[in-house]
mmCIF file of C-alpha atoms in Angstrom:
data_model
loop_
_atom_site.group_PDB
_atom_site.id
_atom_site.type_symbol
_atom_site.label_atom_id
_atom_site.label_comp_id
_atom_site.label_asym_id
_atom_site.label_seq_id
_atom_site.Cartn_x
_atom_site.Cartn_y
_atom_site.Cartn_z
ATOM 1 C CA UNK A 1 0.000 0.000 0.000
ATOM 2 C CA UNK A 2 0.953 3.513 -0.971
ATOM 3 C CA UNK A 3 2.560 5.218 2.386
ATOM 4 C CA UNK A 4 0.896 8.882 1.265
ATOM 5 C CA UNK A 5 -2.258 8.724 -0.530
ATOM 6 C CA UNK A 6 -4.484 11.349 -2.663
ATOM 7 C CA UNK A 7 -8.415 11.401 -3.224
ATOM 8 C CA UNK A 8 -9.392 12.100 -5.638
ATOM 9 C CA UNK A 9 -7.028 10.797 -8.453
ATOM 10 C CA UNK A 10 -8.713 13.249 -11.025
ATOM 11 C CA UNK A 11 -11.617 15.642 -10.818
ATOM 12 C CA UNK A 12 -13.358 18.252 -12.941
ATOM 13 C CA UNK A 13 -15.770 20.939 -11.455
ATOM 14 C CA UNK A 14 -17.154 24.025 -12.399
ATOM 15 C CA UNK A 15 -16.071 27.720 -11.476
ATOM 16 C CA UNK A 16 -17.384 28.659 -8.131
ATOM 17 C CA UNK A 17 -18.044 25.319 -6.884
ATOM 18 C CA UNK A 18 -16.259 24.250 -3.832
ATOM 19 C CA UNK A 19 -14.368 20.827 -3.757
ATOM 20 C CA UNK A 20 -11.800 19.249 -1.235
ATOM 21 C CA UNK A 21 -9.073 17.346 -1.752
ATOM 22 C CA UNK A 22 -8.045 14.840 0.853
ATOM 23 C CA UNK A 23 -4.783 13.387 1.637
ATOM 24 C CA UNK A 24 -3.922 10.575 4.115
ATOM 25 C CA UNK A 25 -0.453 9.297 5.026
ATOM 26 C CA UNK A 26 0.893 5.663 6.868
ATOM 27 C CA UNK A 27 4.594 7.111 7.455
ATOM 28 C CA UNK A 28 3.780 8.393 11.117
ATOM 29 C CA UNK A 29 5.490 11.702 9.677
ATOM 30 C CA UNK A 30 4.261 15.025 11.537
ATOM 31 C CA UNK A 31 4.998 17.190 9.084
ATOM 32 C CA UNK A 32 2.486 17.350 6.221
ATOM 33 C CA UNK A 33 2.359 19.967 3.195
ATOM 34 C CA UNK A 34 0.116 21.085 0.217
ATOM 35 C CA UNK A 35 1.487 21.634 -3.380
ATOM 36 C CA UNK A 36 0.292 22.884 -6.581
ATOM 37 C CA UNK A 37 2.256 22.486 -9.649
ATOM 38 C CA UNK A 38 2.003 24.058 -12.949
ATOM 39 C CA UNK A 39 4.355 23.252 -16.078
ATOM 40 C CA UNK A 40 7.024 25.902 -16.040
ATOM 41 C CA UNK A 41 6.212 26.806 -12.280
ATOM 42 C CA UNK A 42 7.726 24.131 -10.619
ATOM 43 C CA UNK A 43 6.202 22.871 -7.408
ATOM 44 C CA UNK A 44 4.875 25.661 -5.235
ATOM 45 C CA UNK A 45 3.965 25.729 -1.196
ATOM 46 C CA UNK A 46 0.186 26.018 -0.504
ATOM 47 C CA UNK A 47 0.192 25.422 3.285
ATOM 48 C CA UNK A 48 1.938 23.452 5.185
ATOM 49 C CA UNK A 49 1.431 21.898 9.159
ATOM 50 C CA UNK A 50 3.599 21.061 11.570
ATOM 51 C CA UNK A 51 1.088 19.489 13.536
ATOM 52 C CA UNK A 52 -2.724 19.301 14.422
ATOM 53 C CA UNK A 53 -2.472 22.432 15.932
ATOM 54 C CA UNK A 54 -0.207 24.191 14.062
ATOM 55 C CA UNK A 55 -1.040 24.893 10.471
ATOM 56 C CA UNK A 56 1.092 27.814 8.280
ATOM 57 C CA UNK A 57 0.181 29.631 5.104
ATOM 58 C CA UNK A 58 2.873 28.805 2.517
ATOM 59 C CA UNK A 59 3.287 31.305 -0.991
ATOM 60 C CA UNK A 60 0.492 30.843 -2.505
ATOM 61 C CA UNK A 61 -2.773 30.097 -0.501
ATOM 62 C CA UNK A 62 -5.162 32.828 -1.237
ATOM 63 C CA UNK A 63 -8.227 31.192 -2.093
ATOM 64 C CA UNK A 64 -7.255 28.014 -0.344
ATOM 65 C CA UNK A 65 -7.769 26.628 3.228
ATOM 66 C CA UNK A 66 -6.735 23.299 4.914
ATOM 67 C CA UNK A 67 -8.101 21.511 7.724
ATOM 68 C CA UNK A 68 -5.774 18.792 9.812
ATOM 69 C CA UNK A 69 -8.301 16.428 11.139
ATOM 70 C CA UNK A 70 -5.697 13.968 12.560
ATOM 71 C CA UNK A 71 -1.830 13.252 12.368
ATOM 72 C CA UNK A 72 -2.169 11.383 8.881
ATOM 73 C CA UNK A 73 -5.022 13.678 7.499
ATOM 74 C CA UNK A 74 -4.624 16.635 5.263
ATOM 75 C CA UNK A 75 -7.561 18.335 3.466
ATOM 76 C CA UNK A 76 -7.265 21.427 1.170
ATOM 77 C CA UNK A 77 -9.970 23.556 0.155
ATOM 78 C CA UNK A 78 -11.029 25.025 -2.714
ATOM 79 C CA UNK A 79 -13.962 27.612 -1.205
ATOM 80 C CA UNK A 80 -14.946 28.833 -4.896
ATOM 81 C CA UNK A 81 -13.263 27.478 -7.593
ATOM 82 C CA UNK A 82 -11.866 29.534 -10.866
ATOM 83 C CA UNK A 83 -10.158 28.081 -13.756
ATOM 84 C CA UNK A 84 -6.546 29.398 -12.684
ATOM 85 C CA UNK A 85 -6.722 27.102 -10.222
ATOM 86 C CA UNK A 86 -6.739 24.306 -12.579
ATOM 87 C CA UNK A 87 -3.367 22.327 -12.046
ATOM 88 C CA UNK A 88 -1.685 19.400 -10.675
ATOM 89 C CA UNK A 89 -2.104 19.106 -6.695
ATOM 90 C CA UNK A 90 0.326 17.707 -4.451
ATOM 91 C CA UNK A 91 0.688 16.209 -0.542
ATOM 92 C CA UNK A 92 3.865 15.903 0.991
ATOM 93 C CA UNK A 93 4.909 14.850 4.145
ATOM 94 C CA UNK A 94 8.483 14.363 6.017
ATOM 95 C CA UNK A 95 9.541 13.457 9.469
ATOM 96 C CA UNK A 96 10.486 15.929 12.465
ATOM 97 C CA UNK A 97 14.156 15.075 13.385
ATOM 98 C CA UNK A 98 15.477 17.960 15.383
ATOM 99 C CA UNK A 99 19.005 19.496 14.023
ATOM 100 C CA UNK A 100 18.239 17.162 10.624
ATOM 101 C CA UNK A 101 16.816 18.370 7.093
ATOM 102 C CA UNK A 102 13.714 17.583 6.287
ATOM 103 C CA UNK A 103 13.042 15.600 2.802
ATOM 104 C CA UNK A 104 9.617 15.132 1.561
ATOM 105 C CA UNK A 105 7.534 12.049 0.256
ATOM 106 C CA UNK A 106 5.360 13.011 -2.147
ATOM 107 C CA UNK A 107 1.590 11.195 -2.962
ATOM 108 C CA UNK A 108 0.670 10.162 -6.482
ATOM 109 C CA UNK A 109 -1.510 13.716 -7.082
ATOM 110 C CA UNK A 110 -4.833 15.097 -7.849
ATOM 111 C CA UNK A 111 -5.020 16.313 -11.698
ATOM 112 C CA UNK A 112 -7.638 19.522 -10.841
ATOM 113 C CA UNK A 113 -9.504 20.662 -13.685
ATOM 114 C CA UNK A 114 -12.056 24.212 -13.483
ATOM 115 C CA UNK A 115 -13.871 25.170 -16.410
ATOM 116 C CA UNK B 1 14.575 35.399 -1.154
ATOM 117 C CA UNK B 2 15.836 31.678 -1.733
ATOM 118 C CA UNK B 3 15.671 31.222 -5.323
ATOM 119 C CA UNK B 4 16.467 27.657 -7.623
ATOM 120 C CA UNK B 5 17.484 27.653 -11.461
ATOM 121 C CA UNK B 6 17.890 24.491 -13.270
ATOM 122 C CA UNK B 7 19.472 23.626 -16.831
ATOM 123 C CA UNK B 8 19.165 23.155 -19.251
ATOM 124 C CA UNK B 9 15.134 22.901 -18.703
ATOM 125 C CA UNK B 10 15.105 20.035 -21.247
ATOM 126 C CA UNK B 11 17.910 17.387 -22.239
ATOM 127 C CA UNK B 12 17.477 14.132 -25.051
ATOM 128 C CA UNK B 13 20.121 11.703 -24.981
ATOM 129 C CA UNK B 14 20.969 8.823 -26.828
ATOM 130 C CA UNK B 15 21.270 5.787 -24.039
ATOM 131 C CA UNK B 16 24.404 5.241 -23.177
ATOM 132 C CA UNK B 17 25.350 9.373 -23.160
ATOM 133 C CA UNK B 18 26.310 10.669 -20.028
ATOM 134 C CA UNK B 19 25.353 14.035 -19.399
ATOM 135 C CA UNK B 20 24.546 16.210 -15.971
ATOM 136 C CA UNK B 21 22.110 18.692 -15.104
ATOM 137 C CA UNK B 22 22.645 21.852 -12.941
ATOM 138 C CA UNK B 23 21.441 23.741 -10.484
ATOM 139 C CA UNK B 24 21.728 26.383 -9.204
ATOM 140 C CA UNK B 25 21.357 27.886 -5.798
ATOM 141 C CA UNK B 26 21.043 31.195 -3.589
ATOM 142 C CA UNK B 27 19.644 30.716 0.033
ATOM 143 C CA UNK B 28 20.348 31.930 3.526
ATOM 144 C CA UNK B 29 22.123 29.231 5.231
ATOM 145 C CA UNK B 30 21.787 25.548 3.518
ATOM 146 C CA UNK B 31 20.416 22.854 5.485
ATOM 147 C CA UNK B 32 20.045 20.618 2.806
ATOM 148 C CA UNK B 33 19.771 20.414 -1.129
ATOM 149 C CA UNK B 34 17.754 17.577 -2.118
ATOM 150 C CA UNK B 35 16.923 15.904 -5.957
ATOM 151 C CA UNK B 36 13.898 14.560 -6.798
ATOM 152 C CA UNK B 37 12.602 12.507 -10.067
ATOM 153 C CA UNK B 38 9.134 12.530 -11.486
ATOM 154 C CA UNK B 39 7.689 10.366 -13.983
ATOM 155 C CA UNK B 40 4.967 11.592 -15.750
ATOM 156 C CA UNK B 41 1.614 12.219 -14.105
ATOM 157 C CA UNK B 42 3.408 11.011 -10.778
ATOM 158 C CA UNK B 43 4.315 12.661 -7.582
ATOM 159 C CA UNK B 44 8.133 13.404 -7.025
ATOM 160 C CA UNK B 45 10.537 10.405 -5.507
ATOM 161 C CA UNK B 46 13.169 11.288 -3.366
ATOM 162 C CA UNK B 47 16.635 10.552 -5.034
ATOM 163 C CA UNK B 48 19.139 12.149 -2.590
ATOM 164 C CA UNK B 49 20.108 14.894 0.170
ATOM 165 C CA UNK B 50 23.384 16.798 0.455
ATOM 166 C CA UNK B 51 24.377 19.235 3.779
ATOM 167 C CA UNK B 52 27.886 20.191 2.735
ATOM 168 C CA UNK B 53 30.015 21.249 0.288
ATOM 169 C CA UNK B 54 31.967 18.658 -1.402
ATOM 170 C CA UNK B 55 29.497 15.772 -0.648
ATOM 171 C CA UNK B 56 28.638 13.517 -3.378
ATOM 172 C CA UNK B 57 25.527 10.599 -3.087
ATOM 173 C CA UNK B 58 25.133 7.975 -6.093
ATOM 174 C CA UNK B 59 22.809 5.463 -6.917
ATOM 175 C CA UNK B 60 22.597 3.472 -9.643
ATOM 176 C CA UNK B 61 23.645 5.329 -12.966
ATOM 177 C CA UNK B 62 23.143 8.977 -10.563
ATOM 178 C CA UNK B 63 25.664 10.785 -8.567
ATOM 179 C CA UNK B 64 24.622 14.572 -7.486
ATOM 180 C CA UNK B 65 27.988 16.443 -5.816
ATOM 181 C CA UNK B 66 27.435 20.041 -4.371
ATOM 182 C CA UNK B 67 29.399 22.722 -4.057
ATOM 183 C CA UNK B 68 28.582 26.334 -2.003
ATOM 184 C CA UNK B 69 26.277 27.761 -5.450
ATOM 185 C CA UNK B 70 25.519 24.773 -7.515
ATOM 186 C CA UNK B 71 25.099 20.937 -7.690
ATOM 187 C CA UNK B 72 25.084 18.382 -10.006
ATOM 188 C CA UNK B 73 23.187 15.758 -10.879
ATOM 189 C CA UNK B 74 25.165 13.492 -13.457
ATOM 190 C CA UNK B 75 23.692 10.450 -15.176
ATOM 191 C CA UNK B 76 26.132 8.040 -16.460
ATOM 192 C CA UNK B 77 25.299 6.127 -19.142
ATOM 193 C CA UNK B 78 21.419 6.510 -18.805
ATOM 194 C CA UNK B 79 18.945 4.074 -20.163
ATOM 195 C CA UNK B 80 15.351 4.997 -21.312
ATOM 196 C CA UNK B 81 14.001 4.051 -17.852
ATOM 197 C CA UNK B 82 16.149 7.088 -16.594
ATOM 198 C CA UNK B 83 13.795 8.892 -18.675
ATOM 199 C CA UNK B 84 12.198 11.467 -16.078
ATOM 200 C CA UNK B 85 11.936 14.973 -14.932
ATOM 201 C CA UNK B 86 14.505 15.533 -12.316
ATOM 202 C CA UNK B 87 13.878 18.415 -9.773
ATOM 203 C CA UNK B 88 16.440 20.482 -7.614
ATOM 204 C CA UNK B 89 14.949 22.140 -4.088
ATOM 205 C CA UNK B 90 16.814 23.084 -1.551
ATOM 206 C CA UNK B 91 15.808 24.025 2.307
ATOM 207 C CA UNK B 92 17.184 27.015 4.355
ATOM 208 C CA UNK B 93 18.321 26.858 8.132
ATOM 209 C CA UNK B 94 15.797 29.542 8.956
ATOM 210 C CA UNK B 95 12.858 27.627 6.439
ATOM 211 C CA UNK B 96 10.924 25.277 8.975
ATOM 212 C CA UNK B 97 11.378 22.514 7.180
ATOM 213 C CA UNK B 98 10.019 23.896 3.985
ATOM 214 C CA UNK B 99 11.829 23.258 0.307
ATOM 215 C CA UNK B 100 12.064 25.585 -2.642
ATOM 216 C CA UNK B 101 12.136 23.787 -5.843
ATOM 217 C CA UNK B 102 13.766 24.399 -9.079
ATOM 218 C CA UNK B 103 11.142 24.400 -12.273
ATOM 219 C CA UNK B 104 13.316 21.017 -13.544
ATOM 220 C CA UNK B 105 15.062 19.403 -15.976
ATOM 221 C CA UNK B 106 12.741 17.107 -18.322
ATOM 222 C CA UNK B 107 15.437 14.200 -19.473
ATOM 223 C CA UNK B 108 14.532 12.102 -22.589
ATOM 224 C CA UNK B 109 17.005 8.898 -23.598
ATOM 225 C CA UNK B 110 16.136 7.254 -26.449
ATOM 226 C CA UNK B 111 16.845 3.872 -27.172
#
């Protein structure tokens, strides 16, 4: 079984509708993080939590929010969808080790799609 | 502000032609520079981390070195399985744990 895991795989919707994308992890990691990525772009940070109670705004989350229901659960928000928003949507996780770096496993994605 | 360039943004090699990849780095303090690979319509897979200047990290056909404003990713005699987008990110002392990634380098070898 996949140890980070993305629902949904793919999903179109509609401008203004809101939608949630869901992400669940089995590596026991604290640290979980939301990405979008667009070709040309690169990966870029939508939020990103440290733990259940601590939840940070990363570059680019205007006209996103999260919600960390648990330590391996990690939904982002879409409150009204617009088509710039359609893109490729990423969950990352990686482990706490104090005076260590941090490297990131990365789920499979959600291919997001607004028309 | 931390910022990542990699080149060239796309490479096609014959299998069996080593090449490398750069990037290029400018950050407050490096904690770490990590590579990733992505396959097409997949999420990144860590390859490797380097701290320090001067460390190098191989496996298989990859070895990435670093030095204090670039690293390298070099693929030695690559096979069409190596075939991938590799991405460059790199994490600051001061970042929290967070990465800034490179846009990446799209690598085609052809049979």
């Amino acid at each position: 079984d996949a140890d980070v895991t993305q629902t949904p795989r793919n999903r179109i919707t509609k401008t203004g509708k809101r939608i949630m994308l869901e992400c669940s992890q089995t590596k026991g990691h604290d640290r979980m993080y939301w990405y979008r990525q667009d070709p040309g772009l690169g990966l870029r940070l939508i939020y990103y939590s440290f733990d259940v109670k601590d939840i940070n705004k990363g570059e680019i989350s205007d006209g996103y929010s999260v919600s960390r229901q648990a330590q391996a659960k990690f939904s982002l928000s879409l409150e009204s969808a617009i088509p710039n928003q359609t893109a490729l949507y990423f969950c990352a996780t990686s482990p706490s080790r104090q005076g260590s770096s941090y490297e990131q496993y990365f789920g499979p994605g959600t291919r997001l799609t607004v028309t | 502000e931390d910022q990542v360039t990699q080149s060239p943004e796309a490479l096609r090699l014959q299998e069996g032609e080593s090449s490398s990849l750069n990037c290029s780095y400018t950050v407050s303090g490096l904690r770490g520079l990590f590579w990733y690979r992505q396959d097409p319509g997949k999420g990144p897979e860590f390859l490797f981390t380097l701290y320090s200047a001067g460390e190098e990290k191989e496996k298989e056909r990859l070895k990435a070195t670093l030095t204090k404003k670039e690293s390298f990713l070099h693929i030695t005699a690559p096979k069409p399985e190596d075939s991938a987008t590799y991405l460059c990110a790199v994490q600051a002392a001061d970042s929290w744990g967070k990465l800034q990634f490179g846009a990446g380098t799209q690598v085609v070898v052809t049979p």
